[in-house]
PDB file of C-alpha atoms in Angstrom:
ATOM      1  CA  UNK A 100     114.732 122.525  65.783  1.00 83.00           C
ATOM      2  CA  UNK A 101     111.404 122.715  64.795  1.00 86.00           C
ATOM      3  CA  UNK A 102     110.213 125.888  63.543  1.00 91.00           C
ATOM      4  CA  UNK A 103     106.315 126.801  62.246  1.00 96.00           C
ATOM      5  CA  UNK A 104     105.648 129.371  59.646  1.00 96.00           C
ATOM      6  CA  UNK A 105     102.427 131.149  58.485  1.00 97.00           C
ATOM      7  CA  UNK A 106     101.693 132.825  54.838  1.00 92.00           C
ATOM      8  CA  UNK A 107     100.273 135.698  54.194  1.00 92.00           C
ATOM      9  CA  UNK A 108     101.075 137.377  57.919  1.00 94.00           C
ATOM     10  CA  UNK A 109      98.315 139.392  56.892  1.00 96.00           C
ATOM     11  CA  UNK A 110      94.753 139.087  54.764  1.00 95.00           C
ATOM     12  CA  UNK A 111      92.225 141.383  53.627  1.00 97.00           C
ATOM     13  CA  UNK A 112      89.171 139.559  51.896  1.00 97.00           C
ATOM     14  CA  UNK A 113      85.761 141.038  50.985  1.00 97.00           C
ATOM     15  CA  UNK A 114      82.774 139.073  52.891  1.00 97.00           C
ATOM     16  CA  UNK A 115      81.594 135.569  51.343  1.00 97.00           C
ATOM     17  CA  UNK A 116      85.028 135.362  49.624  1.00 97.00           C
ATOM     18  CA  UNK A 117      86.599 131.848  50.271  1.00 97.00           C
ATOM     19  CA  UNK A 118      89.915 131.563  51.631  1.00 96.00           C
ATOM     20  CA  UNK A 119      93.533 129.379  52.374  1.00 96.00           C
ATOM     21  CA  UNK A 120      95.637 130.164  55.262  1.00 97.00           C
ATOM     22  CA  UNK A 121      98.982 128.175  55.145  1.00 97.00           C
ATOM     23  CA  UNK A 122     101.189 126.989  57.876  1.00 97.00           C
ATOM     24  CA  UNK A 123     104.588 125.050  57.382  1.00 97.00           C
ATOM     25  CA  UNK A 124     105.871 123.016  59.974  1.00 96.00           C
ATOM     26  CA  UNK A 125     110.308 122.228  59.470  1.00 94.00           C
ATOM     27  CA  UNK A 126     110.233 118.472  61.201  1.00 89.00           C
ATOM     28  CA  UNK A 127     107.475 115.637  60.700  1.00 88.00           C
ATOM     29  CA  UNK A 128     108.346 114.319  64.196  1.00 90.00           C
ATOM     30  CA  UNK A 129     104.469 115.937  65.653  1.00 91.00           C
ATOM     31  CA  UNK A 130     101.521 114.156  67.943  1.00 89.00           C
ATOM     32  CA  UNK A 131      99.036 116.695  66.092  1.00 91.00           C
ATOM     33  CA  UNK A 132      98.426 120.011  64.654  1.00 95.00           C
ATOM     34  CA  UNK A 133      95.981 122.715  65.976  1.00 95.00           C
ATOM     35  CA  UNK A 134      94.523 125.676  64.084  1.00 97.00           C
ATOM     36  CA  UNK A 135      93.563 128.343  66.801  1.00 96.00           C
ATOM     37  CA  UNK A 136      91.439 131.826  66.717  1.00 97.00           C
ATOM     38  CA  UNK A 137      92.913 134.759  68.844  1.00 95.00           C
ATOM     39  CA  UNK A 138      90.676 138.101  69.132  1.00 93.00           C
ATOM     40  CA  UNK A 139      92.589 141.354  69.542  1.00 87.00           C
ATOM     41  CA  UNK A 140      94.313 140.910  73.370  1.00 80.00           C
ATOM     42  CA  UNK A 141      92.546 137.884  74.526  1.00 84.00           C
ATOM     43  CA  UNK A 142      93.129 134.228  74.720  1.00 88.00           C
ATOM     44  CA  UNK A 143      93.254 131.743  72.277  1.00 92.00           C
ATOM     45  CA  UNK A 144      90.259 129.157  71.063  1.00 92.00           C
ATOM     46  CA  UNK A 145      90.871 125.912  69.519  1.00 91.00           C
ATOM     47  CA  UNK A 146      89.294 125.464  66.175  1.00 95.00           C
ATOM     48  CA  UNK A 147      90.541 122.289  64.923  1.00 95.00           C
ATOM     49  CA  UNK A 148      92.911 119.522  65.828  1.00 93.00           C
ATOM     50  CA  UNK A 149      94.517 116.725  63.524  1.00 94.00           C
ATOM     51  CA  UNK A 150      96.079 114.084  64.806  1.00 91.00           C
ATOM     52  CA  UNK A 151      99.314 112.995  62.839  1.00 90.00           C
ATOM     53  CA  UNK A 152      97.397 110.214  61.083  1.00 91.00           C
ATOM     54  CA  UNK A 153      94.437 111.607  60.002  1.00 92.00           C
ATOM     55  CA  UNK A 154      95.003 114.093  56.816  1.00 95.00           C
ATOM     56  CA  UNK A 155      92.122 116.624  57.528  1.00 95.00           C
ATOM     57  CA  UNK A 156      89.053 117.683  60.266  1.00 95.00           C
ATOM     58  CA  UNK A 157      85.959 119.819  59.248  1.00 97.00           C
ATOM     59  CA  UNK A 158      84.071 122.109  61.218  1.00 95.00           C
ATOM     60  CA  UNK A 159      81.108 123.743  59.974  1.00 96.00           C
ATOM     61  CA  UNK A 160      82.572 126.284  57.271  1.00 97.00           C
ATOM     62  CA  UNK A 161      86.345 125.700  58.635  1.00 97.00           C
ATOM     63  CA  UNK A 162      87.888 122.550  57.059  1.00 98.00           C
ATOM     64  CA  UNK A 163      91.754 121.995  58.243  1.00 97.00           C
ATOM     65  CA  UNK A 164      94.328 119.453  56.107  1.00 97.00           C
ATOM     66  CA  UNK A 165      97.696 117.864  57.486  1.00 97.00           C
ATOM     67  CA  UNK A 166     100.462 116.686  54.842  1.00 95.00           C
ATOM     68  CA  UNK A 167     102.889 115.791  57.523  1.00 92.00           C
ATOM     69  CA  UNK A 168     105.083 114.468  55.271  1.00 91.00           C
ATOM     70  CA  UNK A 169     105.150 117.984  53.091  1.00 94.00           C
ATOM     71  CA  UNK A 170     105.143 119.731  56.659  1.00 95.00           C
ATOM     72  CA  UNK A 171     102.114 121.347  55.338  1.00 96.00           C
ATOM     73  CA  UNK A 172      98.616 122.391  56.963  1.00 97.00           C
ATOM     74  CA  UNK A 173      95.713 124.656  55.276  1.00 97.00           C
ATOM     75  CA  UNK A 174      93.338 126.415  56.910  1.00 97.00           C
ATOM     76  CA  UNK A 175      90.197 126.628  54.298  1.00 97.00           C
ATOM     77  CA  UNK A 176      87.489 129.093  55.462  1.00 97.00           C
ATOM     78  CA  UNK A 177      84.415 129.297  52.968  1.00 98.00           C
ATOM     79  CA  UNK A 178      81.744 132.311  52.643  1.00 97.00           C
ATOM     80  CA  UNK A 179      83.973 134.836  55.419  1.00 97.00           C
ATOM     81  CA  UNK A 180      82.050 136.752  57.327  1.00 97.00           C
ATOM     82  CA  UNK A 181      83.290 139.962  59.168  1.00 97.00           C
ATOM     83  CA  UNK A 182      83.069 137.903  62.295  1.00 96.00           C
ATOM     84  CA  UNK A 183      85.699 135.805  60.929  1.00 97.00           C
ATOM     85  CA  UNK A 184      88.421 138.572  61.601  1.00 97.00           C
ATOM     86  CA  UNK A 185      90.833 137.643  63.990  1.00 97.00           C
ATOM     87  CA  UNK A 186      94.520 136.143  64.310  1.00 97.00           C
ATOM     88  CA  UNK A 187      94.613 132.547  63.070  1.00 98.00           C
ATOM     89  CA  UNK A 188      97.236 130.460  64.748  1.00 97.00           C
ATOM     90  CA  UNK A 189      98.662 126.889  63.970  1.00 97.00           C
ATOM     91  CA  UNK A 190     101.006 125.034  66.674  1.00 95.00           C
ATOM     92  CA  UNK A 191     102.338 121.264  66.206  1.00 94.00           C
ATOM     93  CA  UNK A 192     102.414 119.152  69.639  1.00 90.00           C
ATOM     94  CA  UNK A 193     106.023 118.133  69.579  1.00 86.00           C
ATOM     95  CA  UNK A 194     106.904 114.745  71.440  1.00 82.00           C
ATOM     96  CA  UNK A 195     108.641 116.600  74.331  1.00 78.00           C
ATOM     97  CA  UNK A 196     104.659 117.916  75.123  1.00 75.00           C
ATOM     98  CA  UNK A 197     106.237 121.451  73.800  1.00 82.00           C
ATOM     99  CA  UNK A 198     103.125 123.174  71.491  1.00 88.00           C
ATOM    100  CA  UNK A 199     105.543 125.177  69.007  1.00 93.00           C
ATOM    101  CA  UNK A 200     103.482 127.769  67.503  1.00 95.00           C
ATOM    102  CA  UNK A 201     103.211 130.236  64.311  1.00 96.00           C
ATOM    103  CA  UNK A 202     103.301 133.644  64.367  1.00 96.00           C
ATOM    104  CA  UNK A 203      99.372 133.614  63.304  1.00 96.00           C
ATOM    105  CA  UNK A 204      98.300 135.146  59.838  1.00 97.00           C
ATOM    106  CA  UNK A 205      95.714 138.093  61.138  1.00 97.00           C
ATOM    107  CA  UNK A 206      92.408 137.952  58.918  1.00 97.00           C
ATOM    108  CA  UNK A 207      90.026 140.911  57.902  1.00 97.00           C
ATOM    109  CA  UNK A 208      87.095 140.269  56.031  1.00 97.00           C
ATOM    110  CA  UNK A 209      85.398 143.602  55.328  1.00 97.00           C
ATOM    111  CA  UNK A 210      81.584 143.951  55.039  1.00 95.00           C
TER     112      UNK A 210
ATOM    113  CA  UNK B  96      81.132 125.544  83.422  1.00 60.00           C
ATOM    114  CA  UNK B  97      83.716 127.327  83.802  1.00 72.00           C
ATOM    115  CA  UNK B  98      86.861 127.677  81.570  1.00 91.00           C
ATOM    116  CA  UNK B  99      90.101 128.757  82.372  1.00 95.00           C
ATOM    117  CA  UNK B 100      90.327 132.056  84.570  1.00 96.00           C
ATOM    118  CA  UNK B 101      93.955 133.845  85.045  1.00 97.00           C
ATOM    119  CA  UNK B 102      94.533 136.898  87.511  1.00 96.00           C
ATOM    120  CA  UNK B 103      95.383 139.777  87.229  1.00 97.00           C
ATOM    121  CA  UNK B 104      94.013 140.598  83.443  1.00 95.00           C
ATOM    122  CA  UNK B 105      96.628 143.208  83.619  1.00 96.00           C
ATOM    123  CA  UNK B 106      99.958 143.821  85.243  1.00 96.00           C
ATOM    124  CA  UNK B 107     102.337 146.950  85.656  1.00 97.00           C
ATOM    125  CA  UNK B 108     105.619 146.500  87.372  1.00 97.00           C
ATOM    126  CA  UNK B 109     109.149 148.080  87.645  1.00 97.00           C
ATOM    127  CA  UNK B 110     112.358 146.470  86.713  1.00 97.00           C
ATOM    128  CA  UNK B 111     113.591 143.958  88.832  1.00 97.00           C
ATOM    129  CA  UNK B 112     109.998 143.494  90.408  1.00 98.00           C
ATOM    130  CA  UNK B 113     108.690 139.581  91.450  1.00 98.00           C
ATOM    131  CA  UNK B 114     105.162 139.010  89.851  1.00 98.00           C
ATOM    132  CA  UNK B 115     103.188 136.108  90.498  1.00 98.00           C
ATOM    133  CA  UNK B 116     100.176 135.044  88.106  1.00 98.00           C
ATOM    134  CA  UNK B 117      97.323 132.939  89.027  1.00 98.00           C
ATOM    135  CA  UNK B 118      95.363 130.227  86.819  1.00 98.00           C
ATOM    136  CA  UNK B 119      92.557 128.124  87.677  1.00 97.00           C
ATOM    137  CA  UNK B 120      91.910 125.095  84.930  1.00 95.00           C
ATOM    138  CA  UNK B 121      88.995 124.171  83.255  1.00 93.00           C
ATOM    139  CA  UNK B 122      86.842 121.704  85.226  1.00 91.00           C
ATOM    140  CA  UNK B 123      87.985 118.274  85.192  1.00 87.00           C
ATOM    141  CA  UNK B 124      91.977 119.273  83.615  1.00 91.00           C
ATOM    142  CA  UNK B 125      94.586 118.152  85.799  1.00 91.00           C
ATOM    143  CA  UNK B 126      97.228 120.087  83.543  1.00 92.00           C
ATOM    144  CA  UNK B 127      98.315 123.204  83.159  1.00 94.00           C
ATOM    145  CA  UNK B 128     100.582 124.742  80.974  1.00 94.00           C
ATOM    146  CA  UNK B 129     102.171 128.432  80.253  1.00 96.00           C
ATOM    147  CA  UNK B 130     103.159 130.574  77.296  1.00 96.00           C
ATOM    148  CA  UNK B 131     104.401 133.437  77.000  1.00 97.00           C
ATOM    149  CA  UNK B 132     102.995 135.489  73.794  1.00 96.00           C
ATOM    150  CA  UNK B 133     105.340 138.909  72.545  1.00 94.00           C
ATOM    151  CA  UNK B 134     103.243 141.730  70.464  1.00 91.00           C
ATOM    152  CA  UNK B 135     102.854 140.000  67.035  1.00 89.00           C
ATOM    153  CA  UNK B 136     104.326 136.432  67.464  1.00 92.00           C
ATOM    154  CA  UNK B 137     102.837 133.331  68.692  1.00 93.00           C
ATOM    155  CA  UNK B 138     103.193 132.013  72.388  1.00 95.00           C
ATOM    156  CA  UNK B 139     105.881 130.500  73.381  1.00 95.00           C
ATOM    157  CA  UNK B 140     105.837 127.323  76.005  1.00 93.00           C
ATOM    158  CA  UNK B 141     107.118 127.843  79.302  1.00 96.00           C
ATOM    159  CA  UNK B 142     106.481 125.274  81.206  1.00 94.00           C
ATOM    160  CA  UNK B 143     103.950 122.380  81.977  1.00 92.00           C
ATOM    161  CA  UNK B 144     102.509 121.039  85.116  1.00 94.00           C
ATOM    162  CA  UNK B 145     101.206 118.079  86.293  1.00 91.00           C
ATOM    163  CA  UNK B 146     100.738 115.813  89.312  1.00 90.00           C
ATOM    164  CA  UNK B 147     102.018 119.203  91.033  1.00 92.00           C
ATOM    165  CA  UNK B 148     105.155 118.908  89.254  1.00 93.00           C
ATOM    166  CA  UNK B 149     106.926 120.141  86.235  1.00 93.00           C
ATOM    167  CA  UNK B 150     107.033 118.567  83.746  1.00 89.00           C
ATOM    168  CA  UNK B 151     108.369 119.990  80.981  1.00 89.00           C
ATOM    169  CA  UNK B 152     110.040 123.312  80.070  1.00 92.00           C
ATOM    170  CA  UNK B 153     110.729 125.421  77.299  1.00 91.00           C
ATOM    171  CA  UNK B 154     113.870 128.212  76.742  1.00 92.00           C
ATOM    172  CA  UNK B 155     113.208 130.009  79.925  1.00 96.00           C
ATOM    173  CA  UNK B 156     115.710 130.927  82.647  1.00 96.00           C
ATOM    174  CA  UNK B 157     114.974 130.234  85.753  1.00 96.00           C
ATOM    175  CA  UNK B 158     113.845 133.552  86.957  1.00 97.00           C
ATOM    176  CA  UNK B 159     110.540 131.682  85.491  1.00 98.00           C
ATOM    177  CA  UNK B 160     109.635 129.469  88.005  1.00 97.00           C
ATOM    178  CA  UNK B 161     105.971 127.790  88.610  1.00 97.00           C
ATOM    179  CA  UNK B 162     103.675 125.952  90.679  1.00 96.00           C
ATOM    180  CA  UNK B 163     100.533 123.367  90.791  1.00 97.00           C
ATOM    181  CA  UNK B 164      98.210 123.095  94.398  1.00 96.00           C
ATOM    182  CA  UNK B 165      96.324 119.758  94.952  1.00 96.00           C
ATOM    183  CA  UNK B 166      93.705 121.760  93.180  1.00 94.00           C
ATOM    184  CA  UNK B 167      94.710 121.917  89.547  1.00 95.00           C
ATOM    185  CA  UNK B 168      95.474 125.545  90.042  1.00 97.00           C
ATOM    186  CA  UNK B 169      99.189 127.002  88.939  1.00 97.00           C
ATOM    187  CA  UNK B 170     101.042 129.711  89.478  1.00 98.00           C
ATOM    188  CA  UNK B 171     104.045 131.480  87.146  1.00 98.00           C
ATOM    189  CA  UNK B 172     106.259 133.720  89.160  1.00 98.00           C
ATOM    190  CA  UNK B 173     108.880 135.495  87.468  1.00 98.00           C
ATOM    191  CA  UNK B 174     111.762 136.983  89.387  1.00 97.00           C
ATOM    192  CA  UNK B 175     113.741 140.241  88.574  1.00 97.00           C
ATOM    193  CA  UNK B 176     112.007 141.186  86.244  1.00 98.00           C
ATOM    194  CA  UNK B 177     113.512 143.202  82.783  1.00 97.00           C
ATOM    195  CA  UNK B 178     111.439 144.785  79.837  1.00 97.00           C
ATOM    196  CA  UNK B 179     111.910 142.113  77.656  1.00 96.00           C
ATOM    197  CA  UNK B 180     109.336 140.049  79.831  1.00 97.00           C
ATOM    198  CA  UNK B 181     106.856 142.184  78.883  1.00 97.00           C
ATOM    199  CA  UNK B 182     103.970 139.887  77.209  1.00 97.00           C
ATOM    200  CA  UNK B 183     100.467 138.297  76.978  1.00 96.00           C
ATOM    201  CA  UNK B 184     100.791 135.395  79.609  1.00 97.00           C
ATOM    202  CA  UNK B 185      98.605 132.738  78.551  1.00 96.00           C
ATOM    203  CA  UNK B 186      97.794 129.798  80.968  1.00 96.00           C
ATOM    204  CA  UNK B 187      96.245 126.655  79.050  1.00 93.00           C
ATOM    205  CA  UNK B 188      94.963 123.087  80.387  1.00 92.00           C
ATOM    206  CA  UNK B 189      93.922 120.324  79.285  1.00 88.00           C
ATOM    207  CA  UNK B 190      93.437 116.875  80.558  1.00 83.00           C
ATOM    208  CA  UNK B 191      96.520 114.699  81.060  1.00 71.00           C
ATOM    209  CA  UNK B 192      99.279 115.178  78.333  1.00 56.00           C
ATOM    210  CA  UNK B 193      97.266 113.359  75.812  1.00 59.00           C
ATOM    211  CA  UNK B 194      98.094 114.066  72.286  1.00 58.00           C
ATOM    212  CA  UNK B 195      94.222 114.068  71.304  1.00 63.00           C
ATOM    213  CA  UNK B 196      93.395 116.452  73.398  1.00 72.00           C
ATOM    214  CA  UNK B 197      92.717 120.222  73.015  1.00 78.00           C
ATOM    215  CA  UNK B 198      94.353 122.721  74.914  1.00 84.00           C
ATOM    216  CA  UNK B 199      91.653 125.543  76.148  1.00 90.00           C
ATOM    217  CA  UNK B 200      93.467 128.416  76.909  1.00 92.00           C
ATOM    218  CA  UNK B 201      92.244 131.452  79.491  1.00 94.00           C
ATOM    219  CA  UNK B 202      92.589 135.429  78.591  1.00 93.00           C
ATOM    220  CA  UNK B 203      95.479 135.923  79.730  1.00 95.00           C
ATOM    221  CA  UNK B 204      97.530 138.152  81.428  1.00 96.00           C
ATOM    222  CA  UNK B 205      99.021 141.411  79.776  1.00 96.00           C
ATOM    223  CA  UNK B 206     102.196 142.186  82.216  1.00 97.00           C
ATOM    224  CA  UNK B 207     103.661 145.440  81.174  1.00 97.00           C
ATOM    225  CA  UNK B 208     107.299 145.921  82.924  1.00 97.00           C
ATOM    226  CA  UNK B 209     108.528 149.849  82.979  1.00 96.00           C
TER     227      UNK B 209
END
């Protein structure tokens, strides 16, 4: 059964400080791997999305990587801004179209 | 352009209550799928829908039933209803089930059962 896991559950980081969220992933068997943003009570917005093959995606100051043989993804953010606090998610696609999730590592990058 | 919309934005029913949730997709997605998000965890699939049928499910009794219109739209109905189904229902959709494709979820729905 596949099963995705986030370190640190929670983050504290001054602003500007550069930083690695982590997400481990139990069974290489995935179509892709998506790093989402949630805001307090509201939905959830895609931020990146690796496909099995490729090994990372970048996106302005977010820059994802994909070991799917590890079952390892990173989440680099460089120069946080308070803006930058929310919940970040990961989810693998599995091959039954089932997007198994993380319980999200929730960010705060103080001013 | 409009993204995805869900109604109600928020919920309160009894125990043993039927609710019914509403999502429209993004323009152009002919899928739609459902989670199910618990304070502090990640969402959980429910079910997917396409062609006006279901396609796949998740761990979810049947009291969790669904529906697609010729539309795109979808509905989640859950049937006597307990605490425990208390939760952020997210709606996402995409277009067809292809695995390079984002999923755009709406806001979501925050049912609260008493």
């Amino acid at each position: 059964k596949q099963e995705v896991t986030q370190i640190p559950a929670a983050l504290s980081v001054p602003e500007g400080e550069n930083l690695v969220l982590n997400c481990s992933f139990t069974d290489s068997a995935i179509y892709n791997l998506q790093w989402f943003r949630q805001d307090p009570g509201k939905g959830l917005t895609s931020l990146l999305l690796i496909q099995s093959s490729q090994r990372e995606q970048t996106s302005g100051r977010l820059n994802a990587s994909l070991d799917k043989s590890s079952g390892r993804s990173t989440l680099y953010i460089a120069a946080s801004q308070p803006g930058d606090s929310a919940t970040y998610l990961c989810a693998v696609l599995l091959p039954s179209s089932d997007m198994r999730f993380g319980a999200g590592t929730r960010l705060t990058v103080k001013p | 352009d409009a993204g995805v919309t869900q109604s109600p934005t928020h919920l309160i029913k009894t125990r043993g209550q039927q609710v019914t949730l509403r999502c429209s997709p993004k323009s152009g997605h002919d899928t739609v799928s459902w989670y199910q998000q618990a304070l502090g965890q990640g969402p959980q699939f429910i079910f997917q829908y396409y062609e006006e049928e279901e396609r796949q499910r998740g761990n979810f009794p049947d009291r969790f039933s669904g529906h697609q219109f010729p539309n795109y739209s979808s509905e989640l109905n859950v049937n006597a209803l307990l605490l425990g189904d208390s939760a952020l229902y997210l709606c996402a959709s995409s277009l067809t089930t292809g695995v390079d494709e984002k999923l755009f979820f709406g806001s979501g729905t925050q049912l609260s059962v008493l």
